[in-house]
PDB file of C-alpha atoms and ligand atoms in Angstrom:
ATOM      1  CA  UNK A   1     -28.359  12.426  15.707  1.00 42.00           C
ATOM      2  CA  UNK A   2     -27.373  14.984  12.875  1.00 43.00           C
ATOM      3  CA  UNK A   3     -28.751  14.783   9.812  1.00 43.00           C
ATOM      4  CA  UNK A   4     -27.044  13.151   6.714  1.00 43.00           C
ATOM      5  CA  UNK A   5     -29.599  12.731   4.819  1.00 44.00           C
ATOM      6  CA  UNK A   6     -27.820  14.189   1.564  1.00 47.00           C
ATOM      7  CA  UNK A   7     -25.378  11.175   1.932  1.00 53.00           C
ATOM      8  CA  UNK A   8     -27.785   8.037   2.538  1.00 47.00           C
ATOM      9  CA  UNK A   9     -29.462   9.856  -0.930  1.00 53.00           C
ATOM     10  CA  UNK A  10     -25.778   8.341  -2.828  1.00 60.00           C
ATOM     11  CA  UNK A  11     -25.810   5.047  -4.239  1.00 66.00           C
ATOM     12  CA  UNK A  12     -22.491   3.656  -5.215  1.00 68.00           C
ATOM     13  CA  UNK A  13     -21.878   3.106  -9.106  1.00 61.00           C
ATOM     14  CA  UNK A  14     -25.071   6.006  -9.314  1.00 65.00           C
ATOM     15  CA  UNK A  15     -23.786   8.857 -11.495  1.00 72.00           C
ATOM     16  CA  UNK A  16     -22.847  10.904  -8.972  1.00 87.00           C
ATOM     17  CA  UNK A  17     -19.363  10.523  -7.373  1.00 94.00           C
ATOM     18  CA  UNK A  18     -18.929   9.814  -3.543  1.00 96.00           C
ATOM     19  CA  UNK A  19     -17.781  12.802  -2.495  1.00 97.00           C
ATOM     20  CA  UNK A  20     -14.975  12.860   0.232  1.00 97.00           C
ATOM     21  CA  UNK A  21     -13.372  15.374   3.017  1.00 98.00           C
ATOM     22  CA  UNK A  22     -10.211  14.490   3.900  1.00 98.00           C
ATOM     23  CA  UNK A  23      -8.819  16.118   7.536  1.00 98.00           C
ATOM     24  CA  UNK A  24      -4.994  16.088   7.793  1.00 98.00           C
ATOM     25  CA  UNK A  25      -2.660  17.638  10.483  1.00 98.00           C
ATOM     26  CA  UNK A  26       0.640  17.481   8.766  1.00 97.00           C
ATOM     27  CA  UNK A  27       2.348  16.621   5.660  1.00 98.00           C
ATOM     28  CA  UNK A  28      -0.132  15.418   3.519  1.00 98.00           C
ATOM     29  CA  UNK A  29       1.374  12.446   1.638  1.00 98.00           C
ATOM     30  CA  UNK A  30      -1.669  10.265   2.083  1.00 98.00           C
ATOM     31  CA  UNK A  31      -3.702  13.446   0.955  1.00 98.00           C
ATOM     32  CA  UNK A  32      -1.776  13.562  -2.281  1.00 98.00           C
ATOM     33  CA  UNK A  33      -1.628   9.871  -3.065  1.00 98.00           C
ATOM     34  CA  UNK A  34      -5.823  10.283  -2.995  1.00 98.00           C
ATOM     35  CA  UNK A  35      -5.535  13.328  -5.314  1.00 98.00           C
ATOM     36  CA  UNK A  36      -3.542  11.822  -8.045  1.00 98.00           C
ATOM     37  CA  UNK A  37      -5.665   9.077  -7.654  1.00 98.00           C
ATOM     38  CA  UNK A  38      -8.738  10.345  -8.004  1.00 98.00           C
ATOM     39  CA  UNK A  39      -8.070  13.650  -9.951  1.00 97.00           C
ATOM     40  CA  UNK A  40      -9.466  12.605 -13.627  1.00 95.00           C
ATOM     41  CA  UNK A  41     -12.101  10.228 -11.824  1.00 97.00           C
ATOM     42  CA  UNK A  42     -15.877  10.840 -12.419  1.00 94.00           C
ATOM     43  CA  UNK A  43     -15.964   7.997  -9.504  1.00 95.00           C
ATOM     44  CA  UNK A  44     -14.513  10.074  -6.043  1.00 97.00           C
ATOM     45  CA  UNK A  45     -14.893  14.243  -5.532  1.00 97.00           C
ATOM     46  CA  UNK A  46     -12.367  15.435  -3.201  1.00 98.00           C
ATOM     47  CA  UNK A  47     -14.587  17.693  -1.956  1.00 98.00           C
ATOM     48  CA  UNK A  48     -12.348  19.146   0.507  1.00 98.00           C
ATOM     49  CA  UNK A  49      -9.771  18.897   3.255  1.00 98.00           C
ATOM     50  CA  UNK A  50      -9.585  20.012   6.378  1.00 98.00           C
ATOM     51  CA  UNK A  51      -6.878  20.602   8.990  1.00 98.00           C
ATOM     52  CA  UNK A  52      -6.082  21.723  12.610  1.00 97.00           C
ATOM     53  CA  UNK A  53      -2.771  23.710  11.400  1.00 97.00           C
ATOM     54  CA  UNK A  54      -2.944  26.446   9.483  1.00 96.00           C
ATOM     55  CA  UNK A  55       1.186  25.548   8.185  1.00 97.00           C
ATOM     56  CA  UNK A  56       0.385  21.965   7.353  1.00 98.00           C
ATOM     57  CA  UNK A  57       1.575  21.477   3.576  1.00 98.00           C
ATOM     58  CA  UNK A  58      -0.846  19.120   3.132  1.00 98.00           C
ATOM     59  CA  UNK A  59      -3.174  22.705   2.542  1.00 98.00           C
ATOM     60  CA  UNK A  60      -1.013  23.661  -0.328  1.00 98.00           C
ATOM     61  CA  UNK A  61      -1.411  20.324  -1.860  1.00 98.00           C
ATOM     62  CA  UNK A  62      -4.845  20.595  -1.149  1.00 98.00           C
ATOM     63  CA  UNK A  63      -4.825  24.226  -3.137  1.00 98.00           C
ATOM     64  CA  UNK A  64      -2.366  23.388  -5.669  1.00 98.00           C
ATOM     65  CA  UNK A  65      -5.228  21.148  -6.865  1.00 98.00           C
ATOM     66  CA  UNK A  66      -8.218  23.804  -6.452  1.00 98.00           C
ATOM     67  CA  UNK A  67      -9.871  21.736  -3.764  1.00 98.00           C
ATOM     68  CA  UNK A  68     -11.482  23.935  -0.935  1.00 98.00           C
ATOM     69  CA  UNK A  69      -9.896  24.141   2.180  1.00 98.00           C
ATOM     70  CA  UNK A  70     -11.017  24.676   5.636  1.00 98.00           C
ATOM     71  CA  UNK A  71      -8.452  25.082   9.339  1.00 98.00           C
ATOM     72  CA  UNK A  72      -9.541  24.899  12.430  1.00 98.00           C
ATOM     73  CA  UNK A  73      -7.158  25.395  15.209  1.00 96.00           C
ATOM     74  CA  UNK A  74      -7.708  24.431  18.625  1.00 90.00           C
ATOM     75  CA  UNK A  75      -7.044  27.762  20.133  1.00 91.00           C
ATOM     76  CA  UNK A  76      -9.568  29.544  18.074  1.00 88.00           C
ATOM     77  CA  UNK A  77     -12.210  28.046  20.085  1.00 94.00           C
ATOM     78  CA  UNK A  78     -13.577  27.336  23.532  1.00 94.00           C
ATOM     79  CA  UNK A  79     -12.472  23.586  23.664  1.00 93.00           C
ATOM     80  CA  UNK A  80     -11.850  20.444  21.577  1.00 94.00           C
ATOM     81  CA  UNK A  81     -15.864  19.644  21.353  1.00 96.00           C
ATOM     82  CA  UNK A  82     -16.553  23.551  20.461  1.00 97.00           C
ATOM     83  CA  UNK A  83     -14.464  23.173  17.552  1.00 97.00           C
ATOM     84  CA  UNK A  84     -15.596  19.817  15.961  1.00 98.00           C
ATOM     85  CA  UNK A  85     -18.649  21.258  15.980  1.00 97.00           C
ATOM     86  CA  UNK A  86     -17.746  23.656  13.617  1.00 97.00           C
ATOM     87  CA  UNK A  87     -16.079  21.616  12.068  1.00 98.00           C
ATOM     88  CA  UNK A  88     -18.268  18.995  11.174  1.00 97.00           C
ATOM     89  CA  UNK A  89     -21.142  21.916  10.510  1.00 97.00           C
ATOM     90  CA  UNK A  90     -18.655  22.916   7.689  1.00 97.00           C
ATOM     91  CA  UNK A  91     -18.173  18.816   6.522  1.00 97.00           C
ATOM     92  CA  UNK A  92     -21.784  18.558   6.418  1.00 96.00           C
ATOM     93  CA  UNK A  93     -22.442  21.851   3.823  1.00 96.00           C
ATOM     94  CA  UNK A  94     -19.675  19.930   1.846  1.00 95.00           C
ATOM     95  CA  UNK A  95     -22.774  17.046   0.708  1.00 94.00           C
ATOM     96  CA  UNK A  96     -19.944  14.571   1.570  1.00 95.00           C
ATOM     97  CA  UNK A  97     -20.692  10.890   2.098  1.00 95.00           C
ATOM     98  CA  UNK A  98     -17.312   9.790   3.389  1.00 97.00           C
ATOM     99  CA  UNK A  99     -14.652  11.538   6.000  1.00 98.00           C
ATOM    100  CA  UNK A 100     -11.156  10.531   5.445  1.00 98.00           C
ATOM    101  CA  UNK A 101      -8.956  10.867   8.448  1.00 98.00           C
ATOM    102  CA  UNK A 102      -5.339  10.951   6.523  1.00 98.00           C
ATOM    103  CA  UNK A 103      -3.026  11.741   9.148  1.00 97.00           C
ATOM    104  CA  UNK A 104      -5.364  13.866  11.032  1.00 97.00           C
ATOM    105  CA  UNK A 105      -3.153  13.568  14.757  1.00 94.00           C
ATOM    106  CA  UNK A 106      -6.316  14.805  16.929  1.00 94.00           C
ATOM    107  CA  UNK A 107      -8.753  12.543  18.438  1.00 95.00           C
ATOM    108  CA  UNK A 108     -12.237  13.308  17.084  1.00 97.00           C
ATOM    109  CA  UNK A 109     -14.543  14.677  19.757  1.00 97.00           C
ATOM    110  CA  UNK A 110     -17.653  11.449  19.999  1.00 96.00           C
ATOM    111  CA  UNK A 111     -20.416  14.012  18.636  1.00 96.00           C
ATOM    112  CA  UNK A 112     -18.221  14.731  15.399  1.00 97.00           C
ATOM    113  CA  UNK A 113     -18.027  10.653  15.403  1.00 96.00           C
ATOM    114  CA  UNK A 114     -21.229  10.364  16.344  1.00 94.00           C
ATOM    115  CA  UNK A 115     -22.640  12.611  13.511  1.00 94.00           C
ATOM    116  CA  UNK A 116     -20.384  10.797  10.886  1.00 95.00           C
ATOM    117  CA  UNK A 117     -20.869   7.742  12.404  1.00 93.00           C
ATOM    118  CA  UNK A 118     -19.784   4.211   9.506  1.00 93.00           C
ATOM    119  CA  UNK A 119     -18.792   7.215   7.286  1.00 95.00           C
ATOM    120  CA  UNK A 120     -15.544   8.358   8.829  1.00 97.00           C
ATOM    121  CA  UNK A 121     -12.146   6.157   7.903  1.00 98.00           C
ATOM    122  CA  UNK A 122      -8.607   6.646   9.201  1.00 98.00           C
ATOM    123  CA  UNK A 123      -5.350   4.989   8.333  1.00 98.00           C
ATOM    124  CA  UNK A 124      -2.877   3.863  10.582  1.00 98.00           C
ATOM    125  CA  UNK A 125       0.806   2.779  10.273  1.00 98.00           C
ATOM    126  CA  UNK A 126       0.947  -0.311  12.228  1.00 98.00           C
ATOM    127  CA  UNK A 127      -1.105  -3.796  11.952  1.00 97.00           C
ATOM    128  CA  UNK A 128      -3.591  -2.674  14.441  1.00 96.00           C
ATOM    129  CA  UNK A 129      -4.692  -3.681  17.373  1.00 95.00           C
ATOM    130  CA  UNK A 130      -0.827  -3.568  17.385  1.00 96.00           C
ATOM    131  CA  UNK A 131       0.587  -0.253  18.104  1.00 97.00           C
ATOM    132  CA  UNK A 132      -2.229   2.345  18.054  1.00 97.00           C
ATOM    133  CA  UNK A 133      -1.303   5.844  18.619  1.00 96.00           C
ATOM    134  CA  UNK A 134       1.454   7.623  18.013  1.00 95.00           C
ATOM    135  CA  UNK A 135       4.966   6.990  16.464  1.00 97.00           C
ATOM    136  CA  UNK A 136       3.549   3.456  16.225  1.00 98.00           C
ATOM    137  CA  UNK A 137       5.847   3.056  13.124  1.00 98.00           C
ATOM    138  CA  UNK A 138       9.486   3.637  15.359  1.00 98.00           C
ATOM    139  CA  UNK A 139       8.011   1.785  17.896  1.00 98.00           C
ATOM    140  CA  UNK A 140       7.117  -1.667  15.920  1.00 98.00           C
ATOM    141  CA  UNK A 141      11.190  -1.268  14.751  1.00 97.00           C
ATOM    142  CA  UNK A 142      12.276  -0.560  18.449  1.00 97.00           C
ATOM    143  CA  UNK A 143      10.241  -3.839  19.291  1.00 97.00           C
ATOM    144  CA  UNK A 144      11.928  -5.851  16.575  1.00 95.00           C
ATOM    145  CA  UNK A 145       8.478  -7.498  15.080  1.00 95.00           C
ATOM    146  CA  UNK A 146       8.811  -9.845  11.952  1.00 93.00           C
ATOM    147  CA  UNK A 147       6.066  -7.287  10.257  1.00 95.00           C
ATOM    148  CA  UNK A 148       4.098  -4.219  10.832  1.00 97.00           C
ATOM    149  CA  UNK A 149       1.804  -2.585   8.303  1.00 98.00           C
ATOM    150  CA  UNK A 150      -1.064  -0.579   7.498  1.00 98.00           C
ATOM    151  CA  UNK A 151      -4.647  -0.585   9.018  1.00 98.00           C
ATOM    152  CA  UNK A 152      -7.746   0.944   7.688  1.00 98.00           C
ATOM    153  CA  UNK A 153     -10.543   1.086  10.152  1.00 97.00           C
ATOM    154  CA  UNK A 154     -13.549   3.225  10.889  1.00 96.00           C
ATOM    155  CA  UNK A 155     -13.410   5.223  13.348  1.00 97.00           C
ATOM    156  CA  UNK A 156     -14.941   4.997  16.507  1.00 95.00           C
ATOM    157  CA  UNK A 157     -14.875   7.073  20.315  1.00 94.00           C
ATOM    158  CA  UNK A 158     -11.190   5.478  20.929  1.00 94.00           C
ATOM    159  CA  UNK A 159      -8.076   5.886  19.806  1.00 94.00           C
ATOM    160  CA  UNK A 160      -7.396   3.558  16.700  1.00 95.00           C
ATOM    161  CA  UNK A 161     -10.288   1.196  17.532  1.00 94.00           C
ATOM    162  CA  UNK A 162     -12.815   1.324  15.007  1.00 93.00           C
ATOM    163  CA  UNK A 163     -13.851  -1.958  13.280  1.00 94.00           C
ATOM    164  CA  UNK A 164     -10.994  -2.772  10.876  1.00 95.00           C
ATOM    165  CA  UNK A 165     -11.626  -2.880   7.309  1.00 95.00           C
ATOM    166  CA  UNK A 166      -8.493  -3.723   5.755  1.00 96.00           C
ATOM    167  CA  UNK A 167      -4.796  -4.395   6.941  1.00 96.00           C
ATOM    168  CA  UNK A 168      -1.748  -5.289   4.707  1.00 97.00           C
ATOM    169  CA  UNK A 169       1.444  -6.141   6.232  1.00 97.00           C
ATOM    170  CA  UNK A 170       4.857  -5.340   5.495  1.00 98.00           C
ATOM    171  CA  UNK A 171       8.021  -7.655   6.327  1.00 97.00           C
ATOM    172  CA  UNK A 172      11.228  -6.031   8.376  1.00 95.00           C
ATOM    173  CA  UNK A 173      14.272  -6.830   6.633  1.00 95.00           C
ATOM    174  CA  UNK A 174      16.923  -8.160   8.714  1.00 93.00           C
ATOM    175  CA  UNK A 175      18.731  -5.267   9.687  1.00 94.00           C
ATOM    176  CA  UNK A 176      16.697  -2.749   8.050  1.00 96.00           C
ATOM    177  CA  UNK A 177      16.991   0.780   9.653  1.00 97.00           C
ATOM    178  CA  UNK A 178      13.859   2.912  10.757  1.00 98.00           C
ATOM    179  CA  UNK A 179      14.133   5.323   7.927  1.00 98.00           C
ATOM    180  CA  UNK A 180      13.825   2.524   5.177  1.00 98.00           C
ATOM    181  CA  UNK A 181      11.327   0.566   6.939  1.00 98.00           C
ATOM    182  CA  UNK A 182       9.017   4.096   7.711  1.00 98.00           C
ATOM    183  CA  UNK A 183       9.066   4.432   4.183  1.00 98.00           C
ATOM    184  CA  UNK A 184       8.330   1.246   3.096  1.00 98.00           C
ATOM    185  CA  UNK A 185       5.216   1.247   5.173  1.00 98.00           C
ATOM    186  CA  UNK A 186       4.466   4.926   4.049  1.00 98.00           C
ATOM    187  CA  UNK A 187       4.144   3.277   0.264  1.00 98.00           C
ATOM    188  CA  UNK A 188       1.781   0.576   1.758  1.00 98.00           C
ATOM    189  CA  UNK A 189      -0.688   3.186   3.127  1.00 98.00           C
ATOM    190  CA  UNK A 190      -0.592   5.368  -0.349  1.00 98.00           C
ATOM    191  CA  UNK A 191      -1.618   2.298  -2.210  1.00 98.00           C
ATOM    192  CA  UNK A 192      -3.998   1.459   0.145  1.00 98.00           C
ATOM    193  CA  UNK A 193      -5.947   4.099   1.186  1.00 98.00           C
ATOM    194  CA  UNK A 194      -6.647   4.919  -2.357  1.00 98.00           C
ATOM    195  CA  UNK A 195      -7.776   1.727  -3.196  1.00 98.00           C
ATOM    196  CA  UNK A 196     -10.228   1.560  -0.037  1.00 97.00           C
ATOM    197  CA  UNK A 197     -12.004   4.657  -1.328  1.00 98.00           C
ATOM    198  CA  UNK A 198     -12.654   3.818  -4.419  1.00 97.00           C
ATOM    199  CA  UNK A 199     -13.832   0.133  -3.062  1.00 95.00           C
ATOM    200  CA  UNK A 200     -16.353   3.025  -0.726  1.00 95.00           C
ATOM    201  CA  UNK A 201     -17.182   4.447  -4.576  1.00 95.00           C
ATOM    202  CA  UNK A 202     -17.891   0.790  -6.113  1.00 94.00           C
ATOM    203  CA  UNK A 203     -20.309  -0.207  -3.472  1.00 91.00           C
ATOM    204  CA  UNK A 204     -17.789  -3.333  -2.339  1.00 92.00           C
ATOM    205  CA  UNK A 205     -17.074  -1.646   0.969  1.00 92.00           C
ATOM    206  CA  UNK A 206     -20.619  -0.116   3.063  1.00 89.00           C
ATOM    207  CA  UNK A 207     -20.584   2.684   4.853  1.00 90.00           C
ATOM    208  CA  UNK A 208     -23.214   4.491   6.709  1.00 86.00           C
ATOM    209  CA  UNK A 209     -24.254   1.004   8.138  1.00 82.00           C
ATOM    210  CA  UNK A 210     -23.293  -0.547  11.506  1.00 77.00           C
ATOM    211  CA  UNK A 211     -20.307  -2.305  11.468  1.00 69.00           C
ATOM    212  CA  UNK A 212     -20.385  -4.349  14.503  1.00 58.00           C
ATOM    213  CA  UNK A 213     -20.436  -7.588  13.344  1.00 52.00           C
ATOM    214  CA  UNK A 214     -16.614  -6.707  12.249  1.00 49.00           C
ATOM    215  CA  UNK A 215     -15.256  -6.683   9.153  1.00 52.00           C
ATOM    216  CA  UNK A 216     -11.569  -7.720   9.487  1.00 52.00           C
ATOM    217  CA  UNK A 217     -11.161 -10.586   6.662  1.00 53.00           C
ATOM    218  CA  UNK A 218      -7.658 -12.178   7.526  1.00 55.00           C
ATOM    219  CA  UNK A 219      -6.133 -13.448   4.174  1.00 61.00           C
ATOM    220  CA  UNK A 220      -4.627 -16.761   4.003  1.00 67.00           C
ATOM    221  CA  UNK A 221      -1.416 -14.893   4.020  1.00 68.00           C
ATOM    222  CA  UNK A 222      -2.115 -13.109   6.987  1.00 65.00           C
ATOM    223  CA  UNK A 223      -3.669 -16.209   9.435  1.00 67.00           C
ATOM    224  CA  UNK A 224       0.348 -17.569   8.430  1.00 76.00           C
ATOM    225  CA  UNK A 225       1.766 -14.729   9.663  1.00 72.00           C
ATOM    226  CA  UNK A 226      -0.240 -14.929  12.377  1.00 66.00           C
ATOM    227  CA  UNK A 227       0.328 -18.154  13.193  1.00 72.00           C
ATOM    228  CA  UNK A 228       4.818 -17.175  12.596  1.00 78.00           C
ATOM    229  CA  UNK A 229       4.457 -14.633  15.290  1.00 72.00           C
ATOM    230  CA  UNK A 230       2.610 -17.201  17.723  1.00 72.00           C
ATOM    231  CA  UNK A 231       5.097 -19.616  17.111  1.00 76.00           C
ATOM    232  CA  UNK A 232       8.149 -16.766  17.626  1.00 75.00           C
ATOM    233  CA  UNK A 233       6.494 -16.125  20.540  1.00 72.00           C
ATOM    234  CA  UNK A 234       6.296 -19.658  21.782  1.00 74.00           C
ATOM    235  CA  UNK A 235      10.381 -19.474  22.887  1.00 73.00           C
ATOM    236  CA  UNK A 236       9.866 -16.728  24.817  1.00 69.00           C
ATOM    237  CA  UNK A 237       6.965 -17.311  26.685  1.00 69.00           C
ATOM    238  CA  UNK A 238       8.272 -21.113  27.221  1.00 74.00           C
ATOM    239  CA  UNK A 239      11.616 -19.045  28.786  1.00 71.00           C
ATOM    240  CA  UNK A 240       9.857 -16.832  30.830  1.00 72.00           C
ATOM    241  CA  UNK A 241       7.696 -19.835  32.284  1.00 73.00           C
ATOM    242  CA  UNK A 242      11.398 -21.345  33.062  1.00 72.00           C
ATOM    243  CA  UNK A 243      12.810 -18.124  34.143  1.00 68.00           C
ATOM    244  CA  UNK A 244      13.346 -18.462  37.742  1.00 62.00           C
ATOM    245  CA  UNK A 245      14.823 -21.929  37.834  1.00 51.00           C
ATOM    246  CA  UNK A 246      17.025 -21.214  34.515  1.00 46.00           C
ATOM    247  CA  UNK A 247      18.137 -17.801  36.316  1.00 41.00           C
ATOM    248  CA  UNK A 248      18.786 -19.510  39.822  1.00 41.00           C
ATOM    249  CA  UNK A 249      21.108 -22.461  37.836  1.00 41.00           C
ATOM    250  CA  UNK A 250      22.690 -20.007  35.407  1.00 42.00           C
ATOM    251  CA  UNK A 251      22.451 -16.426  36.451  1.00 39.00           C
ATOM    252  CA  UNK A 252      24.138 -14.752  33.984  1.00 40.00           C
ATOM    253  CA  UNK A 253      21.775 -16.095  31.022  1.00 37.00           C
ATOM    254  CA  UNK A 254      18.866 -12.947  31.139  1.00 36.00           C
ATOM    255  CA  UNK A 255      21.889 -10.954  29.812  1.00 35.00           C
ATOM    256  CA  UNK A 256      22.473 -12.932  27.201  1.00 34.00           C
ATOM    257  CA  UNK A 257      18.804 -13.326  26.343  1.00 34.00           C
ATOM    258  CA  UNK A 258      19.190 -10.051  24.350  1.00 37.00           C
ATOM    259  CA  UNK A 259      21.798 -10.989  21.344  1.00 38.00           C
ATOM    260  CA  UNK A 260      19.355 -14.048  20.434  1.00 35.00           C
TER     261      UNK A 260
HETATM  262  C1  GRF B   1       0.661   8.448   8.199  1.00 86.22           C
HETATM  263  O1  GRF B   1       1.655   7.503   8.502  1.00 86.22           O
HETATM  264  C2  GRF B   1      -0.649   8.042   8.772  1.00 86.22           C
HETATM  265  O2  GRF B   1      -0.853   6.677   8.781  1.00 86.22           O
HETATM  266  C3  GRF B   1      -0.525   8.544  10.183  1.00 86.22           C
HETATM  267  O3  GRF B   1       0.117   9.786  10.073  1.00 86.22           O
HETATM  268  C4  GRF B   1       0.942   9.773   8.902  1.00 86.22           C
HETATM  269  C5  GRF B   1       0.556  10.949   8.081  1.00 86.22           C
HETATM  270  O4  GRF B   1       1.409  11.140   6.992  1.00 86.22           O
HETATM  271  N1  GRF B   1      -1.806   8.592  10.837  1.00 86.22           N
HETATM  272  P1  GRF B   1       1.013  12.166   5.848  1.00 86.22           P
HETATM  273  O5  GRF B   1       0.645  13.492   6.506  1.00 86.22           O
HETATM  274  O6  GRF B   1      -0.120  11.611   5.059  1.00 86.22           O
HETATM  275  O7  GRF B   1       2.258  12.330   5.020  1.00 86.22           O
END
């Protein structure tokens, strides 16, 4: 096990800030939504970012803002694991007590994880376990769902797995095109994932500590929703139960099925 001593030193509402690394791949929205937030804040350090791609603008947002910057692409190095451990050597000289995965499309090699472990967060665009992976967003909208969302979780050795530590979902409209809905959930996760760091800064969220008893706390909200979907479900599943008899009676209703 590394050591990370420097961080389990931080105590939340101490005077020191938690300082944070943030890895993104790509754009960099998320990245920006966490440096407006915390620019003027004596609470959270953006102590740097880090990326796979030496293009991704989410470096120039990084630089516009004097934060230090670090890339490491895959092919300068012998292997995934080769590189994370570079990678995390150059996390850990950053004194950080929290890794933010914002949009960071690689999965982390399990030493990085294991070195970080509690202390590395990533958000992801769906109401997880929903949808992990990728272009979970388009995919939600192909499937029709009443809601998608936004999951924070800590990450773990799989791919979106990590206990959860905060979802929020947002409704489809009826009718609503991909674009509108991608962006609508894009405004959830830059309100979010803000607000989840600085709960890290104020002590109300732990990290560093095992988090397998889970931490998912379902709003009232949410166990309805919940409870919607089971219930929109219910026709379905009663159909498919009667699908063979229906189908042998009337064998042109499965085409129909689809304009319900
Ligand atoms: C976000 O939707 C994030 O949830 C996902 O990748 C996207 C990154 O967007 N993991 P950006 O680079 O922060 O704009």
């Amino acid at each position: 096990m590394a050591e990370i001593n420097h961080a389990l030193s931080w105590t939340p509402r101490g005077s020191n800030p938690l300082r944070v690394v943030v890895l993104a791949s790509g754009n960099g929205t998320n990245l920006q939504a966490i440096l407006d937030r915390f620019r003027e804040s004596d609470r959270v350090e953006i102590a740097g970012v880090v990326s796979n791609h030496r293009m991704a603008p989410a470096l120039d947002r990084a630089r516009r803002d004097q934060v230090r910057v670090a890339v490491f692409p895959r092919d300068g190095y012998q292997g995934r694991e080769a590189r994370d451990r570079q990678m995390a050597a150059w996390i850990r000289k950053q004194n950080i007590q929290l890794v933010v995965s914002a949009g960071y499309l690689e999965i982390l090699s399990p030493e990085f994880v294991d070195q970080f472990r509690d202390r590395i967060i990533n958000i992801h665009p769906s109401l997880l376990p929903k949808f992990p992976g990728l272009n979970s967003i388009q995919r939600a909208h192909e499937a029709r769902v009443w809601r998608s969302g936004v999951t924070i979780h800590f990450v773990d050795e799989g791919v979106d797995t990590g206990p959860v530590l905060k979802r929020r979902a947002v409704w489809r409209k009826p009718g609503e095109n991909l674009s509108h809905f991608e962006s609508r959930i894009h405004s959830k996760e830059h309100k979010l994932l803000p607000q989840v760091i600085n709960e890290v800064a104020l002590g109300k969220i732990k990290i560093g500590i095992s988090q397998s008893d889970g931490l998912v706390r379902e709003t009232r909200k949410e166990r309805l929703a919940r409870y919607l979907d089971q219930f929109a479900a219910m026709p379905k599943k009663i159909a498919s139960a009667l699908g063979p008899a229906r189908t042998r009676n009337h064998p042109h209703s499965a085409a129909g099925a689809g304009h319900h």
